């Protein structure tokens, strides 16, 4: 089992100001949360066009996106290693199944026994290096129904060149300890999966992966 207490503490401290900082970064259209609200709205709109009901949110944080879906009757399961983030989420979506778990260790046993229609990972998978990201996604595909979709919203660009542009633009605040996805590379990871990418800002976008 990996122990990540330093990282967990970082997120526990961030929980209090997280929503405000996201809003500010989005308003300024700046890394890391440029286009955050547009992205949440797009994910909600996408899910509303399906008949699906069971949603897993990996790295659910303060539950902003999950709340939009919970209020419309979706069943929400959320994973996060920060108890403080989960405390906030619990107040927003009290009947959701919230699991305190470090996804660097894969998915918890209680999740691996279930099936989900949609799996969301919103601004969280960049904490894993590519090989761990790929194994987490493989586990996620195992618990996804046929034709279900994994939705990853994050700091993602289509090409390496675009990522380098974003990094240079925001070099003063760029976090080199995070591992951002590049669509051109990621689409080679899974051959049986239908993938598409929607760009929402110079540094962010949504990756859809349908089984
Ligand atoms: C930037 S926040 C994103 C939160 C939320 N999904 C959103 O869109 O606002 C990243 C979240 O992932 C969680 N997280 C990061 N690494 C994690 C890990 N290895 N296991 C579980 N949760 C993790 C953090 O605690 C935090 O709540």
PDB file of C-alpha atoms and ligand atoms in Angstrom:
ATOM      1  CA  UNK A   1       0.000   0.000   0.000  1.00  0.00           C
ATOM      2  CA  UNK A   2       1.352   3.427  -0.922  1.00  0.00           C
ATOM      3  CA  UNK A   3       1.323   5.997   1.899  1.00  0.00           C
ATOM      4  CA  UNK A   4       0.871   9.522   0.658  1.00  0.00           C
ATOM      5  CA  UNK A   5       0.505  11.487   3.895  1.00  0.00           C
ATOM      6  CA  UNK A   6       2.295  14.609   2.633  1.00  0.00           C
ATOM      7  CA  UNK A   7      -0.002  14.865  -0.411  1.00  0.00           C
ATOM      8  CA  UNK A   8      -3.087  14.100   1.680  1.00  0.00           C
ATOM      9  CA  UNK A   9      -2.245  16.897   4.093  1.00  0.00           C
ATOM     10  CA  UNK A  10      -1.773  19.285   1.165  1.00  0.00           C
ATOM     11  CA  UNK A  11      -5.317  18.590  -0.028  1.00  0.00           C
ATOM     12  CA  UNK A  12      -6.752  18.643   3.496  1.00  0.00           C
ATOM     13  CA  UNK A  13      -5.413  22.179   3.904  1.00  0.00           C
ATOM     14  CA  UNK A  14      -6.599  23.211   0.440  1.00  0.00           C
ATOM     15  CA  UNK A  15     -10.199  22.012   1.028  1.00  0.00           C
ATOM     16  CA  UNK A  16     -11.235  25.219   2.806  1.00  0.00           C
ATOM     17  CA  UNK A  17     -10.220  27.580  -0.035  1.00  0.00           C
ATOM     18  CA  UNK A  18     -10.447  25.179  -2.952  1.00  0.00           C
ATOM     19  CA  UNK A  19     -13.754  26.337  -4.474  1.00  0.00           C
ATOM     20  CA  UNK A  20     -12.787  30.010  -4.260  1.00  0.00           C
ATOM     21  CA  UNK A  21      -9.393  29.424  -5.889  1.00  0.00           C
ATOM     22  CA  UNK A  22     -10.976  27.407  -8.680  1.00  0.00           C
ATOM     23  CA  UNK A  23     -13.461  30.222  -9.368  1.00  0.00           C
ATOM     24  CA  UNK A  24     -10.692  32.856  -9.441  1.00  0.00           C
ATOM     25  CA  UNK A  25      -8.478  30.863 -11.785  1.00  0.00           C
ATOM     26  CA  UNK A  26     -11.469  30.158 -14.056  1.00  0.00           C
ATOM     27  CA  UNK A  27     -12.521  33.818 -14.085  1.00  0.00           C
ATOM     28  CA  UNK A  28      -9.033  34.881 -15.174  1.00  0.00           C
ATOM     29  CA  UNK A  29      -9.037  32.079 -17.769  1.00  0.00           C
ATOM     30  CA  UNK A  30      -5.727  30.971 -16.339  1.00  0.00           C
ATOM     31  CA  UNK A  31      -3.955  27.691 -15.598  1.00  0.00           C
ATOM     32  CA  UNK A  32      -4.848  25.491 -13.823  1.00  0.00           C
ATOM     33  CA  UNK A  33      -8.644  25.966 -13.848  1.00  0.00           C
ATOM     34  CA  UNK A  34      -9.247  27.907 -17.079  1.00  0.00           C
ATOM     35  CA  UNK A  35     -12.746  27.015 -18.404  1.00  0.00           C
ATOM     36  CA  UNK A  36     -13.575  24.949 -15.301  1.00  0.00           C
ATOM     37  CA  UNK A  37     -17.264  25.934 -15.209  1.00  0.00           C
ATOM     38  CA  UNK A  38     -17.735  25.388 -18.945  1.00  0.00           C
ATOM     39  CA  UNK A  39     -16.164  21.962 -18.532  1.00  0.00           C
ATOM     40  CA  UNK A  40     -18.470  21.020 -15.627  1.00  0.00           C
ATOM     41  CA  UNK A  41     -21.484  22.160 -17.659  1.00  0.00           C
ATOM     42  CA  UNK A  42     -20.377  20.161 -20.684  1.00  0.00           C
ATOM     43  CA  UNK A  43     -19.935  16.998 -18.611  1.00  0.00           C
ATOM     44  CA  UNK A  44     -23.356  17.474 -17.041  1.00  0.00           C
ATOM     45  CA  UNK A  45     -24.910  18.063 -20.476  1.00  0.00           C
ATOM     46  CA  UNK A  46     -23.193  14.941 -21.862  1.00  0.00           C
ATOM     47  CA  UNK A  47     -24.449  12.762 -19.000  1.00  0.00           C
ATOM     48  CA  UNK A  48     -27.986  14.150 -19.283  1.00  0.00           C
ATOM     49  CA  UNK A  49     -28.159  12.932 -22.899  1.00  0.00           C
ATOM     50  CA  UNK A  50     -27.649   9.329 -21.739  1.00  0.00           C
ATOM     51  CA  UNK A  51     -30.059   7.067 -19.818  1.00  0.00           C
ATOM     52  CA  UNK A  52     -27.361   6.252 -17.320  1.00  0.00           C
ATOM     53  CA  UNK A  53     -27.725   6.627 -13.571  1.00  0.00           C
ATOM     54  CA  UNK A  54     -24.681   5.178 -11.778  1.00  0.00           C
ATOM     55  CA  UNK A  55     -21.732   7.521 -11.617  1.00  0.00           C
ATOM     56  CA  UNK A  56     -18.288   7.042 -10.084  1.00  0.00           C
ATOM     57  CA  UNK A  57     -16.274  10.208  -9.469  1.00  0.00           C
ATOM     58  CA  UNK A  58     -12.563   9.502  -8.895  1.00  0.00           C
ATOM     59  CA  UNK A  59     -10.961  12.361  -6.936  1.00  0.00           C
ATOM     60  CA  UNK A  60     -14.372  13.868  -6.194  1.00  0.00           C
ATOM     61  CA  UNK A  61     -12.879  16.761  -4.173  1.00  0.00           C
ATOM     62  CA  UNK A  62     -15.496  19.183  -2.835  1.00  0.00           C
ATOM     63  CA  UNK A  63     -18.157  17.586  -5.025  1.00  0.00           C
ATOM     64  CA  UNK A  64     -19.060  20.532  -7.273  1.00  0.00           C
ATOM     65  CA  UNK A  65     -19.768  18.431 -10.349  1.00  0.00           C
ATOM     66  CA  UNK A  66     -21.259  15.511  -8.409  1.00  0.00           C
ATOM     67  CA  UNK A  67     -23.757  17.914  -6.805  1.00  0.00           C
ATOM     68  CA  UNK A  68     -25.129  18.937 -10.236  1.00  0.00           C
ATOM     69  CA  UNK A  69     -25.840  15.272 -10.977  1.00  0.00           C
ATOM     70  CA  UNK A  70     -26.957  14.260  -7.465  1.00  0.00           C
ATOM     71  CA  UNK A  71     -29.649  16.952  -7.552  1.00  0.00           C
ATOM     72  CA  UNK A  72     -30.997  15.369 -10.735  1.00  0.00           C
ATOM     73  CA  UNK A  73     -31.309  11.935  -9.131  1.00  0.00           C
ATOM     74  CA  UNK A  74     -28.039  10.272 -10.199  1.00  0.00           C
ATOM     75  CA  UNK A  75     -26.457   7.696  -7.854  1.00  0.00           C
ATOM     76  CA  UNK A  76     -23.052   9.027  -6.922  1.00  0.00           C
ATOM     77  CA  UNK A  77     -20.060   7.131  -5.612  1.00  0.00           C
ATOM     78  CA  UNK A  78     -16.987   9.244  -4.943  1.00  0.00           C
ATOM     79  CA  UNK A  79     -13.400   8.438  -4.037  1.00  0.00           C
ATOM     80  CA  UNK A  80     -10.920  10.835  -2.473  1.00  0.00           C
ATOM     81  CA  UNK A  81      -7.950  10.482  -0.138  1.00  0.00           C
ATOM     82  CA  UNK A  82      -8.611  13.822   1.570  1.00  0.00           C
ATOM     83  CA  UNK A  83     -11.004  13.583   4.517  1.00  0.00           C
ATOM     84  CA  UNK A  84     -11.431  17.370   4.522  1.00  0.00           C
ATOM     85  CA  UNK A  85     -12.491  17.396   0.859  1.00  0.00           C
ATOM     86  CA  UNK A  86     -14.929  14.567   1.599  1.00  0.00           C
ATOM     87  CA  UNK A  87     -16.369  16.418   4.602  1.00  0.00           C
ATOM     88  CA  UNK A  88     -17.333  19.278   2.274  1.00  0.00           C
ATOM     89  CA  UNK A  89     -18.787  16.883  -0.264  1.00  0.00           C
ATOM     90  CA  UNK A  90     -20.819  15.094   2.409  1.00  0.00           C
ATOM     91  CA  UNK A  91     -22.621  18.335   3.264  1.00  0.00           C
ATOM     92  CA  UNK A  92     -23.537  18.840  -0.416  1.00  0.00           C
ATOM     93  CA  UNK A  93     -24.536  15.275  -1.277  1.00  0.00           C
ATOM     94  CA  UNK A  94     -25.321  13.510   2.010  1.00  0.00           C
ATOM     95  CA  UNK A  95     -26.649  10.249   0.546  1.00  0.00           C
ATOM     96  CA  UNK A  96     -23.771   9.640  -1.860  1.00  0.00           C
ATOM     97  CA  UNK A  97     -21.377   6.766  -1.225  1.00  0.00           C
ATOM     98  CA  UNK A  98     -18.123   8.555  -0.344  1.00  0.00           C
ATOM     99  CA  UNK A  99     -14.996   6.474   0.064  1.00  0.00           C
ATOM    100  CA  UNK A 100     -11.778   7.682   1.640  1.00  0.00           C
ATOM    101  CA  UNK A 101      -9.160   5.988  -0.531  1.00  0.00           C
ATOM    102  CA  UNK A 102      -5.850   6.674  -2.268  1.00  0.00           C
ATOM    103  CA  UNK A 103      -6.250   5.803  -5.956  1.00  0.00           C
ATOM    104  CA  UNK A 104      -2.468   5.444  -6.268  1.00  0.00           C
ATOM    105  CA  UNK A 105      -3.329   1.957  -4.898  1.00  0.00           C
ATOM    106  CA  UNK A 106      -5.853   1.333  -7.669  1.00  0.00           C
ATOM    107  CA  UNK A 107      -9.560   1.130  -6.899  1.00  0.00           C
ATOM    108  CA  UNK A 108     -10.902  -0.116  -3.551  1.00  0.00           C
ATOM    109  CA  UNK A 109     -12.377  -3.652  -3.289  1.00  0.00           C
ATOM    110  CA  UNK A 110     -15.901  -2.421  -2.644  1.00  0.00           C
ATOM    111  CA  UNK A 111     -15.808  -0.544  -5.969  1.00  0.00           C
ATOM    112  CA  UNK A 112     -14.288  -3.422  -7.901  1.00  0.00           C
ATOM    113  CA  UNK A 113     -17.385  -5.511  -7.138  1.00  0.00           C
ATOM    114  CA  UNK A 114     -19.722  -2.974  -8.802  1.00  0.00           C
ATOM    115  CA  UNK A 115     -20.480  -1.667 -12.281  1.00  0.00           C
ATOM    116  CA  UNK A 116     -20.777   1.982 -13.267  1.00  0.00           C
ATOM    117  CA  UNK A 117     -22.326   3.654 -16.314  1.00  0.00           C
ATOM    118  CA  UNK A 118     -20.073   6.703 -16.260  1.00  0.00           C
ATOM    119  CA  UNK A 119     -16.730   7.209 -14.537  1.00  0.00           C
ATOM    120  CA  UNK A 120     -15.542  10.769 -14.105  1.00  0.00           C
ATOM    121  CA  UNK A 121     -12.073  11.913 -13.153  1.00  0.00           C
ATOM    122  CA  UNK A 122     -12.001  15.666 -12.941  1.00  0.00           C
ATOM    123  CA  UNK A 123      -8.654  17.412 -12.404  1.00  0.00           C
ATOM    124  CA  UNK A 124      -7.299  14.482 -10.392  1.00  0.00           C
ATOM    125  CA  UNK A 125      -5.573  11.896 -12.593  1.00  0.00           C
ATOM    126  CA  UNK A 126      -2.572  14.199 -13.156  1.00  0.00           C
ATOM    127  CA  UNK A 127      -1.319  13.145  -9.709  1.00  0.00           C
ATOM    128  CA  UNK A 128      -0.287   9.800 -11.192  1.00  0.00           C
ATOM    129  CA  UNK A 129       2.581   9.096 -13.558  1.00  0.00           C
ATOM    130  CA  UNK A 130       1.533   7.731 -16.953  1.00  0.00           C
ATOM    131  CA  UNK A 131       2.079   4.030 -16.135  1.00  0.00           C
ATOM    132  CA  UNK A 132      -0.082   4.324 -12.983  1.00  0.00           C
ATOM    133  CA  UNK A 133      -2.691   6.350 -14.888  1.00  0.00           C
ATOM    134  CA  UNK A 134      -2.922   3.590 -17.456  1.00  0.00           C
ATOM    135  CA  UNK A 135      -3.376   0.873 -14.799  1.00  0.00           C
ATOM    136  CA  UNK A 136      -6.024   2.930 -12.998  1.00  0.00           C
ATOM    137  CA  UNK A 137      -7.883   3.390 -16.282  1.00  0.00           C
ATOM    138  CA  UNK A 138      -7.630  -0.342 -16.991  1.00  0.00           C
ATOM    139  CA  UNK A 139      -9.273  -1.013 -13.623  1.00  0.00           C
ATOM    140  CA  UNK A 140     -11.881   1.619 -14.401  1.00  0.00           C
ATOM    141  CA  UNK A 141     -12.723  -0.076 -17.729  1.00  0.00           C
ATOM    142  CA  UNK A 142     -13.251  -3.371 -15.844  1.00  0.00           C
ATOM    143  CA  UNK A 143     -16.026  -1.846 -13.748  1.00  0.00           C
ATOM    144  CA  UNK A 144     -17.586   0.124 -16.600  1.00  0.00           C
ATOM    145  CA  UNK A 145     -20.689  -1.266 -18.336  1.00  0.00           C
ATOM    146  CA  UNK A 146     -20.499  -2.008 -22.080  1.00  0.00           C
ATOM    147  CA  UNK A 147     -20.885   1.324 -23.952  1.00  0.00           C
ATOM    148  CA  UNK A 148     -20.233   3.212 -20.724  1.00  0.00           C
ATOM    149  CA  UNK A 149     -17.915   6.224 -20.784  1.00  0.00           C
ATOM    150  CA  UNK A 150     -14.899   7.398 -18.822  1.00  0.00           C
ATOM    151  CA  UNK A 151     -14.724  11.183 -18.784  1.00  0.00           C
ATOM    152  CA  UNK A 152     -11.447  12.841 -17.866  1.00  0.00           C
ATOM    153  CA  UNK A 153     -11.441  16.602 -17.555  1.00  0.00           C
ATOM    154  CA  UNK A 154      -8.132  18.180 -16.704  1.00  0.00           C
ATOM    155  CA  UNK A 155      -5.156  20.114 -17.870  1.00  0.00           C
ATOM    156  CA  UNK A 156      -4.988  18.264 -21.182  1.00  0.00           C
ATOM    157  CA  UNK A 157      -3.917  19.372 -24.633  1.00  0.00           C
ATOM    158  CA  UNK A 158      -4.156  17.630 -27.954  1.00  0.00           C
ATOM    159  CA  UNK A 159      -0.449  17.864 -28.750  1.00  0.00           C
ATOM    160  CA  UNK A 160       2.876  18.114 -26.914  1.00  0.00           C
ATOM    161  CA  UNK A 161       3.473  21.443 -28.643  1.00  0.00           C
ATOM    162  CA  UNK A 162       0.271  22.904 -27.159  1.00  0.00           C
ATOM    163  CA  UNK A 163       1.271  21.658 -23.695  1.00  0.00           C
ATOM    164  CA  UNK A 164       4.685  23.320 -24.067  1.00  0.00           C
ATOM    165  CA  UNK A 165       2.958  26.553 -25.125  1.00  0.00           C
ATOM    166  CA  UNK A 166       0.723  26.462 -22.005  1.00  0.00           C
ATOM    167  CA  UNK A 167       3.693  25.680 -19.727  1.00  0.00           C
ATOM    168  CA  UNK A 168       5.736  28.552 -21.146  1.00  0.00           C
ATOM    169  CA  UNK A 169       2.819  30.969 -20.878  1.00  0.00           C
ATOM    170  CA  UNK A 170       2.298  30.144 -17.194  1.00  0.00           C
ATOM    171  CA  UNK A 171       5.815  29.140 -16.210  1.00  0.00           C
ATOM    172  CA  UNK A 172       5.658  31.221 -12.994  1.00  0.00           C
ATOM    173  CA  UNK A 173       2.810  29.100 -11.601  1.00  0.00           C
ATOM    174  CA  UNK A 174       3.190  25.818 -13.545  1.00  0.00           C
ATOM    175  CA  UNK A 175       3.421  22.686 -11.366  1.00  0.00           C
ATOM    176  CA  UNK A 176       6.171  20.447 -12.745  1.00  0.00           C
ATOM    177  CA  UNK A 177       5.314  17.746 -10.185  1.00  0.00           C
ATOM    178  CA  UNK A 178       2.066  16.936 -11.969  1.00  0.00           C
ATOM    179  CA  UNK A 179       1.727  14.716 -15.032  1.00  0.00           C
ATOM    180  CA  UNK A 180      -0.696  16.066 -17.606  1.00  0.00           C
ATOM    181  CA  UNK A 181      -2.253  13.996 -20.347  1.00  0.00           C
ATOM    182  CA  UNK A 182      -1.594  14.724 -23.999  1.00  0.00           C
ATOM    183  CA  UNK A 183      -4.362  13.393 -26.206  1.00  0.00           C
ATOM    184  CA  UNK A 184      -2.040  12.356 -29.072  1.00  0.00           C
ATOM    185  CA  UNK A 185      -0.193  10.016 -26.690  1.00  0.00           C
ATOM    186  CA  UNK A 186      -3.178   8.778 -24.705  1.00  0.00           C
ATOM    187  CA  UNK A 187      -5.134   7.653 -27.752  1.00  0.00           C
ATOM    188  CA  UNK A 188      -2.460   4.981 -28.358  1.00  0.00           C
ATOM    189  CA  UNK A 189      -3.035   3.412 -24.915  1.00  0.00           C
ATOM    190  CA  UNK A 190      -6.267   1.532 -25.593  1.00  0.00           C
ATOM    191  CA  UNK A 191      -7.027   0.058 -28.982  1.00  0.00           C
ATOM    192  CA  UNK A 192     -10.604  -1.148 -28.342  1.00  0.00           C
ATOM    193  CA  UNK A 193     -11.816   2.136 -26.964  1.00  0.00           C
ATOM    194  CA  UNK A 194     -13.489   4.980 -28.825  1.00  0.00           C
ATOM    195  CA  UNK A 195     -11.765   8.215 -27.793  1.00  0.00           C
ATOM    196  CA  UNK A 196     -12.393  11.864 -28.471  1.00  0.00           C
ATOM    197  CA  UNK A 197     -11.079  15.123 -27.116  1.00  0.00           C
ATOM    198  CA  UNK A 198     -12.762  18.506 -26.681  1.00  0.00           C
ATOM    199  CA  UNK A 199     -10.563  21.523 -26.076  1.00  0.00           C
ATOM    200  CA  UNK A 200     -11.921  24.199 -23.697  1.00  0.00           C
ATOM    201  CA  UNK A 201      -8.932  26.516 -23.193  1.00  0.00           C
ATOM    202  CA  UNK A 202      -5.255  26.756 -24.076  1.00  0.00           C
ATOM    203  CA  UNK A 203      -4.524  24.313 -21.221  1.00  0.00           C
ATOM    204  CA  UNK A 204      -7.697  22.337 -20.525  1.00  0.00           C
ATOM    205  CA  UNK A 205     -10.121  19.957 -22.113  1.00  0.00           C
ATOM    206  CA  UNK A 206     -12.196  16.815 -21.810  1.00  0.00           C
ATOM    207  CA  UNK A 207     -11.244  13.327 -22.903  1.00  0.00           C
ATOM    208  CA  UNK A 208     -14.113  10.914 -23.542  1.00  0.00           C
ATOM    209  CA  UNK A 209     -13.379   7.161 -23.656  1.00  0.00           C
ATOM    210  CA  UNK A 210     -16.252   4.853 -24.553  1.00  0.00           C
ATOM    211  CA  UNK A 211     -15.966   1.081 -24.064  1.00  0.00           C
TER     212      UNK A 211
HETATM  213  C1  LIG B   1      -7.686  19.425  -8.019  1.00  0.00           C
HETATM  214  S1  LIG B   1      -8.782  18.503  -7.010  1.00  0.00           S
HETATM  215  C2  LIG B   1     -10.163  18.165  -8.092  1.00  0.00           C
HETATM  216  C3  LIG B   1     -11.431  17.960  -7.307  1.00  0.00           C
HETATM  217  C4  LIG B   1     -12.713  17.811  -8.112  1.00  0.00           C
HETATM  218  N1  LIG B   1     -12.720  16.605  -8.913  1.00  0.00           N
HETATM  219  C5  LIG B   1     -12.947  19.014  -8.981  1.00  0.00           C
HETATM  220  O1  LIG B   1     -13.113  18.884 -10.186  1.00  0.00           O
HETATM  221  O2  LIG B   1     -13.007  20.133  -8.465  1.00  0.00           O
HETATM  222  C6  LIG B   1      -7.996  16.909  -6.959  1.00  0.00           C
HETATM  223  C7  LIG B   1      -8.714  15.975  -5.981  1.00  0.00           C
HETATM  224  O3  LIG B   1      -8.159  14.667  -6.105  1.00  0.00           O
HETATM  225  C8  LIG B   1      -7.847  14.175  -4.830  1.00  0.00           C
HETATM  226  N2  LIG B   1      -6.680  13.288  -5.010  1.00  0.00           N
HETATM  227  C9  LIG B   1      -5.455  13.600  -5.502  1.00  0.00           C
HETATM  228  N3  LIG B   1      -4.666  12.534  -5.542  1.00  0.00           N
HETATM  229  C10 LIG B   1      -5.401  11.497  -5.038  1.00  0.00           C
HETATM  230  C11 LIG B   1      -5.154  10.138  -4.815  1.00  0.00           C
HETATM  231  N4  LIG B   1      -3.957   9.605  -5.091  1.00  0.00           N
HETATM  232  N5  LIG B   1      -6.149   9.355  -4.315  1.00  0.00           N
HETATM  233  C12 LIG B   1      -7.361   9.906  -4.013  1.00  0.00           C
HETATM  234  N6  LIG B   1      -7.676  11.201  -4.192  1.00  0.00           N
HETATM  235  C13 LIG B   1      -6.699  11.989  -4.711  1.00  0.00           C
HETATM  236  C14 LIG B   1      -7.547  15.384  -3.969  1.00  0.00           C
HETATM  237  O4  LIG B   1      -7.736  15.148  -2.604  1.00  0.00           O
HETATM  238  C15 LIG B   1      -8.546  16.390  -4.519  1.00  0.00           C
HETATM  239  O5  LIG B   1      -9.777  16.329  -3.864  1.00  0.00           O
END
